[in-house]
Amino acid sequence: MRGKKFLMINLILGLLVISLIVFPLVTIKNAEFAGADDRATEAITQVDKNYKPWLKPVWEPPSGEIESLLFACQAAIGAGFLGYYIGLAKGRKNANR
């Protein structure tokens, strides 16, 4: 009985995650999903037309897709390290009991 509850909760959570991803893509037509850096630059140039950035990037990815890929890889590596650490800490705590 407990396994069925667990499966049902996971199914509901999975559907909720999928709906959170799909809902903005379906409801917001012709939207531009820009990053925070782009929006910050736009906001600053609206306030001060003569604004010039202090630094320039060392390397810019050739396309937005590659930039998104690198960002996703960075997030995945960070999540992997975080998950590993939490699992290691829990394993050590359980071993000490």
PDB file of N, CA and C in Angstrom:
ATOM      1  N   MET A   1       0.811  -1.190   0.000  1.00  0.00           N
ATOM      2  CA  MET A   1       0.000   0.000   0.000  1.00  0.00           C
ATOM      3  C   MET A   1       0.856   1.256   0.000  1.00  0.00           C
ATOM      4  N   ARG A   2       1.956   1.215   0.757  1.00  0.00           N
ATOM      5  CA  ARG A   2       2.834   2.375   0.838  1.00  0.00           C
ATOM      6  C   ARG A   2       3.496   2.665  -0.511  1.00  0.00           C
ATOM      7  N   GLY A   3       3.814   1.628  -1.254  1.00  0.00           N
ATOM      8  CA  GLY A   3       4.428   1.791  -2.569  1.00  0.00           C
ATOM      9  C   GLY A   3       3.511   2.499  -3.550  1.00  0.00           C
ATOM     10  N   LYS A   4       2.217   2.208  -3.473  1.00  0.00           N
ATOM     11  CA  LYS A   4       1.252   2.860  -4.364  1.00  0.00           C
ATOM     12  C   LYS A   4       1.128   4.344  -4.058  1.00  0.00           C
ATOM     13  N   LYS A   5       1.140   4.698  -2.758  1.00  0.00           N
ATOM     14  CA  LYS A   5       1.090   6.110  -2.369  1.00  0.00           C
ATOM     15  C   LYS A   5       2.321   6.847  -2.886  1.00  0.00           C
ATOM     16  N   PHE A   6       3.467   6.230  -2.712  1.00  0.00           N
ATOM     17  CA  PHE A   6       4.725   6.823  -3.155  1.00  0.00           C
ATOM     18  C   PHE A   6       4.710   7.048  -4.662  1.00  0.00           C
ATOM     19  N   LEU A   7       4.229   6.054  -5.405  1.00  0.00           N
ATOM     20  CA  LEU A   7       4.145   6.153  -6.857  1.00  0.00           C
ATOM     21  C   LEU A   7       3.178   7.256  -7.270  1.00  0.00           C
ATOM     22  N   MET A   8       2.044   7.346  -6.591  1.00  0.00           N
ATOM     23  CA  MET A   8       1.047   8.356  -6.916  1.00  0.00           C
ATOM     24  C   MET A   8       1.575   9.760  -6.644  1.00  0.00           C
ATOM     25  N   ILE A   9       2.267   9.948  -5.522  1.00  0.00           N
ATOM     26  CA  ILE A   9       2.840  11.260  -5.191  1.00  0.00           C
ATOM     27  C   ILE A   9       3.880  11.642  -6.233  1.00  0.00           C
ATOM     28  N   ASN A  10       4.725  10.696  -6.609  1.00  0.00           N
ATOM     29  CA  ASN A  10       5.739  10.987  -7.626  1.00  0.00           C
ATOM     30  C   ASN A  10       5.107  11.328  -8.971  1.00  0.00           C
ATOM     31  N   LEU A  11       4.049  10.638  -9.322  1.00  0.00           N
ATOM     32  CA  LEU A  11       3.340  10.917 -10.569  1.00  0.00           C
ATOM     33  C   LEU A  11       2.747  12.324 -10.548  1.00  0.00           C
ATOM     34  N   ILE A  12       2.126  12.692  -9.447  1.00  0.00           N
ATOM     35  CA  ILE A  12       1.550  14.039  -9.322  1.00  0.00           C
ATOM     36  C   ILE A  12       2.641  15.102  -9.390  1.00  0.00           C
ATOM     37  N   LEU A  13       3.752  14.886  -8.692  1.00  0.00           N
ATOM     38  CA  LEU A  13       4.859  15.848  -8.738  1.00  0.00           C
ATOM     39  C   LEU A  13       5.451  15.958 -10.141  1.00  0.00           C
ATOM     40  N   GLY A  14       5.581  14.833 -10.826  1.00  0.00           N
ATOM     41  CA  GLY A  14       6.090  14.852 -12.196  1.00  0.00           C
ATOM     42  C   GLY A  14       5.177  15.637 -13.126  1.00  0.00           C
ATOM     43  N   LEU A  15       3.880  15.435 -13.007  1.00  0.00           N
ATOM     44  CA  LEU A  15       2.927  16.187 -13.833  1.00  0.00           C
ATOM     45  C   LEU A  15       2.957  17.673 -13.504  1.00  0.00           C
ATOM     46  N   LEU A  16       3.136  17.997 -12.226  1.00  0.00           N
ATOM     47  CA  LEU A  16       3.236  19.401 -11.817  1.00  0.00           C
ATOM     48  C   LEU A  16       4.470  20.056 -12.431  1.00  0.00           C
ATOM     49  N   VAL A  17       5.592  19.368 -12.420  1.00  0.00           N
ATOM     50  CA  VAL A  17       6.818  19.910 -13.017  1.00  0.00           C
ATOM     51  C   VAL A  17       6.642  20.114 -14.518  1.00  0.00           C
ATOM     52  N   ILE A  18       6.063  19.136 -15.178  1.00  0.00           N
ATOM     53  CA  ILE A  18       5.835  19.254 -16.624  1.00  0.00           C
ATOM     54  C   ILE A  18       4.901  20.420 -16.928  1.00  0.00           C
ATOM     55  N   SER A  19       3.860  20.593 -16.120  1.00  0.00           N
ATOM     56  CA  SER A  19       2.936  21.704 -16.363  1.00  0.00           C
ATOM     57  C   SER A  19       3.611  23.047 -16.116  1.00  0.00           C
ATOM     58  N   LEU A  20       4.518  23.119 -15.138  1.00  0.00           N
ATOM     59  CA  LEU A  20       5.253  24.365 -14.905  1.00  0.00           C
ATOM     60  C   LEU A  20       6.177  24.712 -16.070  1.00  0.00           C
ATOM     61  N   ILE A  21       6.646  23.722 -16.763  1.00  0.00           N
ATOM     62  CA  ILE A  21       7.511  23.963 -17.922  1.00  0.00           C
ATOM     63  C   ILE A  21       6.683  24.338 -19.143  1.00  0.00           C
ATOM     64  N   VAL A  22       5.596  23.618 -19.374  1.00  0.00           N
ATOM     65  CA  VAL A  22       4.802  23.805 -20.592  1.00  0.00           C
ATOM     66  C   VAL A  22       3.917  25.055 -20.524  1.00  0.00           C
ATOM     67  N   PHE A  23       3.368  25.374 -19.356  1.00  0.00           N
ATOM     68  CA  PHE A  23       2.409  26.474 -19.223  1.00  0.00           C
ATOM     69  C   PHE A  23       2.942  27.806 -19.776  1.00  0.00           C
ATOM     70  N   PRO A  24       4.138  28.277 -19.385  1.00  0.00           N
ATOM     71  CA  PRO A  24       4.613  29.554 -19.942  1.00  0.00           C
ATOM     72  C   PRO A  24       4.854  29.490 -21.454  1.00  0.00           C
ATOM     73  N   LEU A  25       5.295  28.337 -21.941  1.00  0.00           N
ATOM     74  CA  LEU A  25       5.575  28.224 -23.369  1.00  0.00           C
ATOM     75  C   LEU A  25       4.297  28.288 -24.197  1.00  0.00           C
ATOM     76  N   VAL A  26       3.194  27.799 -23.638  1.00  0.00           N
ATOM     77  CA  VAL A  26       1.926  27.779 -24.358  1.00  0.00           C
ATOM     78  C   VAL A  26       1.180  29.101 -24.214  1.00  0.00           C
ATOM     79  N   THR A  27       1.199  29.687 -23.034  1.00  0.00           N
ATOM     80  CA  THR A  27       0.383  30.879 -22.772  1.00  0.00           C
ATOM     81  C   THR A  27       1.031  32.173 -23.235  1.00  0.00           C
ATOM     82  N   ILE A  28       2.334  32.247 -23.251  1.00  0.00           N
ATOM     83  CA  ILE A  28       3.014  33.499 -23.618  1.00  0.00           C
ATOM     84  C   ILE A  28       3.525  33.363 -25.055  1.00  0.00           C
ATOM     85  N   LYS A  29       2.777  33.914 -25.985  1.00  0.00           N
ATOM     86  CA  LYS A  29       3.136  33.819 -27.402  1.00  0.00           C
ATOM     87  C   LYS A  29       4.139  34.909 -27.772  1.00  0.00           C
ATOM     88  N   ASN A  30       5.048  34.591 -28.668  1.00  0.00           N
ATOM     89  CA  ASN A  30       6.067  35.521 -29.181  1.00  0.00           C
ATOM     90  C   ASN A  30       6.878  36.169 -28.068  1.00  0.00           C
ATOM     91  N   ALA A  31       7.105  35.448 -27.002  1.00  0.00           N
ATOM     92  CA  ALA A  31       7.883  35.979 -25.886  1.00  0.00           C
ATOM     93  C   ALA A  31       9.365  35.734 -26.145  1.00  0.00           C
ATOM     94  N   GLU A  32      10.161  36.631 -25.622  1.00  0.00           N
ATOM     95  CA  GLU A  32      11.602  36.480 -25.731  1.00  0.00           C
ATOM     96  C   GLU A  32      12.124  36.116 -24.349  1.00  0.00           C
ATOM     97  N   PHE A  33      12.594  34.889 -24.197  1.00  0.00           N
ATOM     98  CA  PHE A  33      13.084  34.427 -22.911  1.00  0.00           C
ATOM     99  C   PHE A  33      14.574  34.754 -22.803  1.00  0.00           C
ATOM    100  N   ALA A  34      14.875  35.993 -22.431  1.00  0.00           N
ATOM    101  CA  ALA A  34      16.258  36.449 -22.326  1.00  0.00           C
ATOM    102  C   ALA A  34      16.773  36.224 -20.909  1.00  0.00           C
ATOM    103  N   GLY A  35      18.074  36.177 -20.783  1.00  0.00           N
ATOM    104  CA  GLY A  35      18.688  35.994 -19.477  1.00  0.00           C
ATOM    105  C   GLY A  35      18.720  37.285 -18.682  1.00  0.00           C
ATOM    106  N   ALA A  36      19.104  37.177 -17.432  1.00  0.00           N
ATOM    107  CA  ALA A  36      19.148  38.332 -16.535  1.00  0.00           C
ATOM    108  C   ALA A  36      20.197  39.348 -16.985  1.00  0.00           C
ATOM    109  N   ASP A  37      21.289  38.876 -17.561  1.00  0.00           N
ATOM    110  CA  ASP A  37      22.329  39.801 -18.024  1.00  0.00           C
ATOM    111  C   ASP A  37      21.798  40.730 -19.108  1.00  0.00           C
ATOM    112  N   ASP A  38      21.066  40.168 -20.049  1.00  0.00           N
ATOM    113  CA  ASP A  38      20.516  40.978 -21.137  1.00  0.00           C
ATOM    114  C   ASP A  38      19.509  41.993 -20.611  1.00  0.00           C
ATOM    115  N   ARG A  39      18.668  41.579 -19.706  1.00  0.00           N
ATOM    116  CA  ARG A  39      17.649  42.478 -19.155  1.00  0.00           C
ATOM    117  C   ARG A  39      18.293  43.577 -18.319  1.00  0.00           C
ATOM    118  N   ALA A  40      19.335  43.255 -17.576  1.00  0.00           N
ATOM    119  CA  ALA A  40      20.025  44.264 -16.765  1.00  0.00           C
ATOM    120  C   ALA A  40      20.669  45.317 -17.665  1.00  0.00           C
ATOM    121  N   THR A  41      21.295  44.870 -18.743  1.00  0.00           N
ATOM    122  CA  THR A  41      21.912  45.813 -19.675  1.00  0.00           C
ATOM    123  C   THR A  41      20.859  46.730 -20.288  1.00  0.00           C
ATOM    124  N   GLU A  42      19.724  46.175 -20.674  1.00  0.00           N
ATOM    125  CA  GLU A  42      18.641  46.991 -21.235  1.00  0.00           C
ATOM    126  C   GLU A  42      18.152  48.021 -20.224  1.00  0.00           C
ATOM    127  N   ALA A  43      17.978  47.616 -18.971  1.00  0.00           N
ATOM    128  CA  ALA A  43      17.484  48.532 -17.937  1.00  0.00           C
ATOM    129  C   ALA A  43      18.480  49.659 -17.683  1.00  0.00           C
ATOM    130  N   ILE A  44      19.759  49.328 -17.659  1.00  0.00           N
ATOM    131  CA  ILE A  44      20.782  50.350 -17.406  1.00  0.00           C
ATOM    132  C   ILE A  44      20.845  51.349 -18.563  1.00  0.00           C
ATOM    133  N   THR A  45      20.785  50.856 -19.795  1.00  0.00           N
ATOM    134  CA  THR A  45      20.846  51.773 -20.940  1.00  0.00           C
ATOM    135  C   THR A  45      19.602  52.636 -21.054  1.00  0.00           C
ATOM    136  N   GLN A  46      18.477  52.192 -20.502  1.00  0.00           N
ATOM    137  CA  GLN A  46      17.289  53.054 -20.485  1.00  0.00           C
ATOM    138  C   GLN A  46      17.473  54.209 -19.510  1.00  0.00           C
ATOM    139  N   VAL A  47      18.184  53.964 -18.414  1.00  0.00           N
ATOM    140  CA  VAL A  47      18.425  55.012 -17.415  1.00  0.00           C
ATOM    141  C   VAL A  47      19.537  55.947 -17.874  1.00  0.00           C
ATOM    142  N   ASP A  48      20.629  55.377 -18.386  1.00  0.00           N
ATOM    143  CA  ASP A  48      21.789  56.174 -18.803  1.00  0.00           C
ATOM    144  C   ASP A  48      22.189  55.759 -20.218  1.00  0.00           C
ATOM    145  N   LYS A  49      21.903  56.631 -21.176  1.00  0.00           N
ATOM    146  CA  LYS A  49      22.179  56.320 -22.591  1.00  0.00           C
ATOM    147  C   LYS A  49      23.684  56.217 -22.872  1.00  0.00           C
ATOM    148  N   ASN A  50      24.518  56.864 -22.067  1.00  0.00           N
ATOM    149  CA  ASN A  50      25.963  56.870 -22.298  1.00  0.00           C
ATOM    150  C   ASN A  50      26.690  55.760 -21.552  1.00  0.00           C
ATOM    151  N   TYR A  51      25.971  54.821 -21.010  1.00  0.00           N
ATOM    152  CA  TYR A  51      26.587  53.737 -20.231  1.00  0.00           C
ATOM    153  C   TYR A  51      27.469  52.867 -21.110  1.00  0.00           C
ATOM    154  N   LYS A  52      28.666  52.591 -20.620  1.00  0.00           N
ATOM    155  CA  LYS A  52      29.576  51.657 -21.287  1.00  0.00           C
ATOM    156  C   LYS A  52      30.027  50.635 -20.244  1.00  0.00           C
ATOM    157  N   PRO A  53      29.947  49.347 -20.569  1.00  0.00           N
ATOM    158  CA  PRO A  53      30.366  48.317 -19.601  1.00  0.00           C
ATOM    159  C   PRO A  53      31.837  48.474 -19.227  1.00  0.00           C
ATOM    160  N   TRP A  54      32.140  48.143 -17.978  1.00  0.00           N
ATOM    161  CA  TRP A  54      33.516  48.242 -17.507  1.00  0.00           C
ATOM    162  C   TRP A  54      34.396  47.154 -18.094  1.00  0.00           C
ATOM    163  N   LEU A  55      33.839  45.966 -18.238  1.00  0.00           N
ATOM    164  CA  LEU A  55      34.607  44.819 -18.714  1.00  0.00           C
ATOM    165  C   LEU A  55      33.918  44.192 -19.916  1.00  0.00           C
ATOM    166  N   LYS A  56      34.692  43.505 -20.718  1.00  0.00           N
ATOM    167  CA  LYS A  56      34.138  42.751 -21.843  1.00  0.00           C
ATOM    168  C   LYS A  56      34.414  41.273 -21.602  1.00  0.00           C
ATOM    169  N   PRO A  57      33.538  40.395 -22.117  1.00  0.00           N
ATOM    170  CA  PRO A  57      33.771  38.958 -21.927  1.00  0.00           C
ATOM    171  C   PRO A  57      35.072  38.510 -22.589  1.00  0.00           C
ATOM    172  N   VAL A  58      35.729  37.544 -21.948  1.00  0.00           N
ATOM    173  CA  VAL A  58      36.952  36.975 -22.509  1.00  0.00           C
ATOM    174  C   VAL A  58      36.614  36.175 -23.757  1.00  0.00           C
ATOM    175  N   TRP A  59      35.504  35.428 -23.703  1.00  0.00           N
ATOM    176  CA  TRP A  59      35.054  34.598 -24.822  1.00  0.00           C
ATOM    177  C   TRP A  59      33.545  34.600 -24.848  1.00  0.00           C
ATOM    178  N   GLU A  60      32.956  34.763 -25.994  1.00  0.00           N
ATOM    179  CA  GLU A  60      31.511  34.682 -26.142  1.00  0.00           C
ATOM    180  C   GLU A  60      31.169  33.441 -26.961  1.00  0.00           C
ATOM    181  N   PRO A  61      30.208  32.647 -26.489  1.00  0.00           N
ATOM    182  CA  PRO A  61      29.800  31.467 -27.252  1.00  0.00           C
ATOM    183  C   PRO A  61      29.276  31.871 -28.621  1.00  0.00           C
ATOM    184  N   PRO A  62      29.484  31.027 -29.638  1.00  0.00           N
ATOM    185  CA  PRO A  62      29.072  31.379 -30.995  1.00  0.00           C
ATOM    186  C   PRO A  62      27.560  31.502 -31.183  1.00  0.00           C
ATOM    187  N   SER A  63      26.765  30.875 -30.299  1.00  0.00           N
ATOM    188  CA  SER A  63      25.307  30.976 -30.453  1.00  0.00           C
ATOM    189  C   SER A  63      24.633  30.876 -29.090  1.00  0.00           C
ATOM    190  N   GLY A  64      23.358  31.252 -29.063  1.00  0.00           N
ATOM    191  CA  GLY A  64      22.594  31.167 -27.836  1.00  0.00           C
ATOM    192  C   GLY A  64      22.390  29.737 -27.376  1.00  0.00           C
ATOM    193  N   GLU A  65      22.324  28.806 -28.335  1.00  0.00           N
ATOM    194  CA  GLU A  65      22.137  27.402 -27.980  1.00  0.00           C
ATOM    195  C   GLU A  65      23.340  26.857 -27.218  1.00  0.00           C
ATOM    196  N   ILE A  66      24.529  27.231 -27.665  1.00  0.00           N
ATOM    197  CA  ILE A  66      25.742  26.773 -26.984  1.00  0.00           C
ATOM    198  C   ILE A  66      25.839  27.420 -25.611  1.00  0.00           C
ATOM    199  N   GLU A  67      25.452  28.678 -25.509  1.00  0.00           N
ATOM    200  CA  GLU A  67      25.436  29.349 -24.213  1.00  0.00           C
ATOM    201  C   GLU A  67      24.475  28.640 -23.253  1.00  0.00           C
ATOM    202  N   SER A  68      23.301  28.263 -23.748  1.00  0.00           N
ATOM    203  CA  SER A  68      22.338  27.533 -22.924  1.00  0.00           C
ATOM    204  C   SER A  68      22.884  26.161 -22.527  1.00  0.00           C
ATOM    205  N   LEU A  69      23.560  25.493 -23.459  1.00  0.00           N
ATOM    206  CA  LEU A  69      24.160  24.193 -23.168  1.00  0.00           C
ATOM    207  C   LEU A  69      25.196  24.312 -22.058  1.00  0.00           C
ATOM    208  N   LEU A  70      26.062  25.303 -22.141  1.00  0.00           N
ATOM    209  CA  LEU A  70      27.086  25.489 -21.117  1.00  0.00           C
ATOM    210  C   LEU A  70      26.460  25.805 -19.760  1.00  0.00           C
ATOM    211  N   PHE A  71      25.402  26.619 -19.769  1.00  0.00           N
ATOM    212  CA  PHE A  71      24.716  26.939 -18.525  1.00  0.00           C
ATOM    213  C   PHE A  71      24.068  25.694 -17.932  1.00  0.00           C
ATOM    214  N   ALA A  72      23.442  24.874 -18.774  1.00  0.00           N
ATOM    215  CA  ALA A  72      22.808  23.646 -18.299  1.00  0.00           C
ATOM    216  C   ALA A  72      23.855  22.676 -17.748  1.00  0.00           C
ATOM    217  N   CYS A  73      24.999  22.572 -18.404  1.00  0.00           N
ATOM    218  CA  CYS A  73      26.074  21.704 -17.910  1.00  0.00           C
ATOM    219  C   CYS A  73      26.579  22.197 -16.554  1.00  0.00           C
ATOM    220  N   GLN A  74      26.724  23.500 -16.425  1.00  0.00           N
ATOM    221  CA  GLN A  74      27.160  24.082 -15.155  1.00  0.00           C
ATOM    222  C   GLN A  74      26.155  23.759 -14.050  1.00  0.00           C
ATOM    223  N   ALA A  75      24.877  23.888 -14.341  1.00  0.00           N
ATOM    224  CA  ALA A  75      23.836  23.580 -13.352  1.00  0.00           C
ATOM    225  C   ALA A  75      23.841  22.095 -13.003  1.00  0.00           C
ATOM    226  N   ALA A  76      24.019  21.231 -13.993  1.00  0.00           N
ATOM    227  CA  ALA A  76      24.031  19.786 -13.752  1.00  0.00           C
ATOM    228  C   ALA A  76      25.227  19.383 -12.895  1.00  0.00           C
ATOM    229  N   ILE A  77      26.388  19.948 -13.170  1.00  0.00           N
ATOM    230  CA  ILE A  77      27.578  19.634 -12.373  1.00  0.00           C
ATOM    231  C   ILE A  77      27.385  20.105 -10.936  1.00  0.00           C
ATOM    232  N   GLY A  78      26.844  21.308 -10.772  1.00  0.00           N
ATOM    233  CA  GLY A  78      26.576  21.817  -9.424  1.00  0.00           C
ATOM    234  C   GLY A  78      25.581  20.960  -8.678  1.00  0.00           C
ATOM    235  N   ALA A  79      24.514  20.542  -9.353  1.00  0.00           N
ATOM    236  CA  ALA A  79      23.517  19.676  -8.722  1.00  0.00           C
ATOM    237  C   ALA A  79      24.123  18.323  -8.373  1.00  0.00           C
ATOM    238  N   GLY A  80      25.003  17.818  -9.225  1.00  0.00           N
ATOM    239  CA  GLY A  80      25.675  16.550  -8.947  1.00  0.00           C
ATOM    240  C   GLY A  80      26.538  16.625  -7.700  1.00  0.00           C
ATOM    241  N   PHE A  81      27.320  17.688  -7.577  1.00  0.00           N
ATOM    242  CA  PHE A  81      28.152  17.862  -6.386  1.00  0.00           C
ATOM    243  C   PHE A  81      27.288  18.009  -5.130  1.00  0.00           C
ATOM    244  N   LEU A  82      26.224  18.797  -5.237  1.00  0.00           N
ATOM    245  CA  LEU A  82      25.339  19.000  -4.098  1.00  0.00           C
ATOM    246  C   LEU A  82      24.668  17.689  -3.693  1.00  0.00           C
ATOM    247  N   GLY A  83      24.160  16.944  -4.654  1.00  0.00           N
ATOM    248  CA  GLY A  83      23.535  15.652  -4.366  1.00  0.00           C
ATOM    249  C   GLY A  83      24.526  14.668  -3.767  1.00  0.00           C
ATOM    250  N   TYR A  84      25.746  14.651  -4.292  1.00  0.00           N
ATOM    251  CA  TYR A  84      26.777  13.760  -3.762  1.00  0.00           C
ATOM    252  C   TYR A  84      27.074  14.101  -2.304  1.00  0.00           C
ATOM    253  N   TYR A  85      27.221  15.393  -2.015  1.00  0.00           N
ATOM    254  CA  TYR A  85      27.543  15.812  -0.658  1.00  0.00           C
ATOM    255  C   TYR A  85      26.410  15.464   0.307  1.00  0.00           C
ATOM    256  N   ILE A  86      25.164  15.728  -0.088  1.00  0.00           N
ATOM    257  CA  ILE A  86      24.026  15.407   0.780  1.00  0.00           C
ATOM    258  C   ILE A  86      23.950  13.897   1.009  1.00  0.00           C
ATOM    259  N   GLY A  87      24.143  13.102  -0.028  1.00  0.00           N
ATOM    260  CA  GLY A  87      24.143  11.644   0.119  1.00  0.00           C
ATOM    261  C   GLY A  87      25.273  11.155   1.002  1.00  0.00           C
ATOM    262  N   LEU A  88      26.446  11.750   0.842  1.00  0.00           N
ATOM    263  CA  LEU A  88      27.596  11.369   1.657  1.00  0.00           C
ATOM    264  C   LEU A  88      27.349  11.710   3.124  1.00  0.00           C
ATOM    265  N   ALA A  89      26.822  12.895   3.377  1.00  0.00           N
ATOM    266  CA  ALA A  89      26.552  13.307   4.750  1.00  0.00           C
ATOM    267  C   ALA A  89      25.486  12.413   5.384  1.00  0.00           C
ATOM    268  N   LYS A  90      24.448  12.085   4.638  1.00  0.00           N
ATOM    269  CA  LYS A  90      23.394  11.201   5.163  1.00  0.00           C
ATOM    270  C   LYS A  90      23.945   9.798   5.417  1.00  0.00           C
ATOM    271  N   GLY A  91      24.775   9.307   4.514  1.00  0.00           N
ATOM    272  CA  GLY A  91      25.382   7.986   4.699  1.00  0.00           C
ATOM    273  C   GLY A  91      26.273   7.931   5.932  1.00  0.00           C
ATOM    274  N   ARG A  92      27.047   8.977   6.143  1.00  0.00           N
ATOM    275  CA  ARG A  92      27.903   9.023   7.332  1.00  0.00           C
ATOM    276  C   ARG A  92      27.066   9.098   8.608  1.00  0.00           C
ATOM    277  N   LYS A  93      25.978   9.877   8.546  1.00  0.00           N
ATOM    278  CA  LYS A  93      25.110   9.999   9.725  1.00  0.00           C
ATOM    279  C   LYS A  93      24.464   8.656  10.054  1.00  0.00           C
ATOM    280  N   ASN A  94      24.005   7.954   9.014  1.00  0.00           N
ATOM    281  CA  ASN A  94      23.400   6.634   9.234  1.00  0.00           C
ATOM    282  C   ASN A  94      24.429   5.613   9.709  1.00  0.00           C
ATOM    283  N   ALA A  95      25.659   5.722   9.243  1.00  0.00           N
ATOM    284  CA  ALA A  95      26.717   4.788   9.663  1.00  0.00           C
ATOM    285  C   ALA A  95      27.097   4.987  11.118  1.00  0.00           C
ATOM    286  N   ASN A  96      26.985   6.229  11.591  1.00  0.00           N
ATOM    287  CA  ASN A  96      27.351   6.516  12.991  1.00  0.00           C
ATOM    288  C   ASN A  96      26.277   6.046  13.971  1.00  0.00           C
ATOM    289  N   ARG A  97      25.087   5.748  13.497  1.00  0.00           N
ATOM    290  CA  ARG A  97      24.013   5.307  14.397  1.00  0.00           C
ATOM    291  C   ARG A  97      24.241   3.917  14.844  1.00  0.00           C
TER     292      ARG A  97
END
